[in-house]
CSV table of C-alpha atoms in Angstrom, one decimal:
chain,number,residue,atom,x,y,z
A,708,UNK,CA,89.7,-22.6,69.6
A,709,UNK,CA,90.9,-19.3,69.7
A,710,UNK,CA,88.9,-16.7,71.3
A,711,UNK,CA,89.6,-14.1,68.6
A,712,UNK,CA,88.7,-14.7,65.5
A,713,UNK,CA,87.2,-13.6,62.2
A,714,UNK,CA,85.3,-15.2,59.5
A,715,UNK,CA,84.1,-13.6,55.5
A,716,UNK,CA,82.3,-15.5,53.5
A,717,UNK,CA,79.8,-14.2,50.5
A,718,UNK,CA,76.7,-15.2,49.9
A,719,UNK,CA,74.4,-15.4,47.0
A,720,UNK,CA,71.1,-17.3,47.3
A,721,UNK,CA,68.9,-18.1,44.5
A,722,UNK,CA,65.2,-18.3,44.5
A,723,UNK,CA,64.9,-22.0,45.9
A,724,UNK,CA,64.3,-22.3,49.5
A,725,UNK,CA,64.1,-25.8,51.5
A,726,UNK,CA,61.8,-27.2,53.9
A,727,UNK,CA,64.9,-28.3,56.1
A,728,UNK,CA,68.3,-26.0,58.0
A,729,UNK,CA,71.0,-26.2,55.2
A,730,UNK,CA,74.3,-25.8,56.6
A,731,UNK,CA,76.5,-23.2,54.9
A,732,UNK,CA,79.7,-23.5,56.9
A,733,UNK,CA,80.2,-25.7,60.4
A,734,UNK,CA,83.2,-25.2,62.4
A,735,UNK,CA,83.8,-27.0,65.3
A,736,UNK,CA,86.0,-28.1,67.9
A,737,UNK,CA,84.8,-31.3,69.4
A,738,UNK,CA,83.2,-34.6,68.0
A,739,UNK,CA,79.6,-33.3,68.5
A,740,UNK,CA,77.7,-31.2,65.7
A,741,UNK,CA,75.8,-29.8,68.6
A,742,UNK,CA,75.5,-28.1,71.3
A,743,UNK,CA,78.3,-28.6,73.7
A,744,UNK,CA,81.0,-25.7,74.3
A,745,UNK,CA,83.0,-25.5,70.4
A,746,UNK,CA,80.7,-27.4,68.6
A,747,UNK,CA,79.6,-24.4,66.4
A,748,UNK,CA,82.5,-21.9,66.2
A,749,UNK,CA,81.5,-20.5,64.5
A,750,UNK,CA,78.6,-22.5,62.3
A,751,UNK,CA,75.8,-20.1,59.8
A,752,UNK,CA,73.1,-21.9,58.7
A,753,UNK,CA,69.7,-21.1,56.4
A,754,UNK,CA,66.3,-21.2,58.6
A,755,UNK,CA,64.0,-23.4,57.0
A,756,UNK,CA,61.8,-21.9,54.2
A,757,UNK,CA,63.4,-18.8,54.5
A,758,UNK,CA,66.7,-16.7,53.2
A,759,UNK,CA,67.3,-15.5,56.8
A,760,UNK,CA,70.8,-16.9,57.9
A,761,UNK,CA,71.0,-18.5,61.8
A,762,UNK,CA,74.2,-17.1,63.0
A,763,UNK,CA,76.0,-19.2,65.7
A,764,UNK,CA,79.0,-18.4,67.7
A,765,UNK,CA,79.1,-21.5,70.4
A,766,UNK,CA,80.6,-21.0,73.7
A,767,UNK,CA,80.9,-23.2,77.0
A,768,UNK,CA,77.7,-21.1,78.2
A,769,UNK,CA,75.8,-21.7,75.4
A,770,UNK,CA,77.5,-24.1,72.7
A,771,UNK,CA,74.4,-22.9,70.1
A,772,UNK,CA,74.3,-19.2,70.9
A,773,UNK,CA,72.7,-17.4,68.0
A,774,UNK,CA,73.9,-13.9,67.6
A,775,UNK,CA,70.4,-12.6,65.7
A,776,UNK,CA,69.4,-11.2,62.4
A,777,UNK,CA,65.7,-11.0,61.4
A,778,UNK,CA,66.6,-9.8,58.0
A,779,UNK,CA,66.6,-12.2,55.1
A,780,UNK,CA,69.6,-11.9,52.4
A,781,UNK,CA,68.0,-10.3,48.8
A,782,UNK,CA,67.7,-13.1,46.3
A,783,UNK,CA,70.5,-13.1,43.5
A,784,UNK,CA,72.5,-10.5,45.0
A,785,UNK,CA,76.0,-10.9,47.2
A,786,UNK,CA,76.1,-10.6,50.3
A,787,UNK,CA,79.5,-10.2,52.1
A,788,UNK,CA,78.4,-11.9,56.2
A,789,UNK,CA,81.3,-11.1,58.3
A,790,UNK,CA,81.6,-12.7,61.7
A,791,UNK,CA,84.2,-11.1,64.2
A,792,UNK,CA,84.3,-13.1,67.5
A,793,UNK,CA,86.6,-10.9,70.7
A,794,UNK,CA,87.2,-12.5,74.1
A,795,UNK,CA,84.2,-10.8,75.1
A,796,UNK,CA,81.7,-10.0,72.5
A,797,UNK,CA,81.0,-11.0,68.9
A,798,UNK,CA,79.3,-9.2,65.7
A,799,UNK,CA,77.7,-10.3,63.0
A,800,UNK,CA,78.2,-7.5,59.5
A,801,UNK,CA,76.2,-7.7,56.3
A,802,UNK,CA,78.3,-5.6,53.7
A,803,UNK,CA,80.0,-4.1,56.7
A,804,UNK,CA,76.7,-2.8,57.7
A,805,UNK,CA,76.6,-4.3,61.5
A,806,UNK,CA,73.8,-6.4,61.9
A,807,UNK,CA,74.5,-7.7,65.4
A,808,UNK,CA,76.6,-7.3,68.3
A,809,UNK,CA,76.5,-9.5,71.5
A,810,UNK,CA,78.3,-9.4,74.3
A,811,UNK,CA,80.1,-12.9,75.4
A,812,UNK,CA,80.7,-12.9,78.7
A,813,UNK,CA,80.8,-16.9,78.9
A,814,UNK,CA,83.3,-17.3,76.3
A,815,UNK,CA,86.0,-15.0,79.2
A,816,UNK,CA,88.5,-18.1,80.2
């Protein structure tokens, strides 16, 4: 897996929620879903009975490191989640408003 990369996606959730994670796009470099070095890379997921998106950009350090956004996405309305993963850091935009930004230190080879 490349250490660079960059990943758009738009999202529009309606009004249901569910009890359970629901998996919106999994990416991953080995045979595990979880959490070894490239298992998530990147993976975005819905938090259970929420609209708040669990943002992962797995690394050998930390193969489920969540780069964190508190804020749900609005109900009905696109959403445009851009992930842009660097040797050494990676950010997390919603509309290209940045959302988060951590640094990576682990994912250096």
């Amino acid at each position: 897996v490349p250490l660079d990369y960059e990943v758009t996606i738009d999202i529009i959730p309606d009004n249901t929620v569910v009890a359970t994670w629901s998996s919106i796009l999994h990416v991953q470099a080995t045979p595990t879903g979880c959490c070894d070095g490239g298992s998530r890379v990147p993976a975005i997921f819905m938090y259970p009975n929420s609209h708040r998106l669990h943002i992962i950009d797995g690394h050998d350090g930390n193969g489920n490191d969540e780069c964190p956004i508190t804020d749900p996405l609005p109900v009905g309305v696109p959403t445009t989640v851009r992930i842009v993963a660097e040797a050494d850091q990676v950010s997390v935009y919603y509309n290209d408003t940045l959302k988060c930004r951590e640094s990576r230190i682990d994912r250096v080879v």
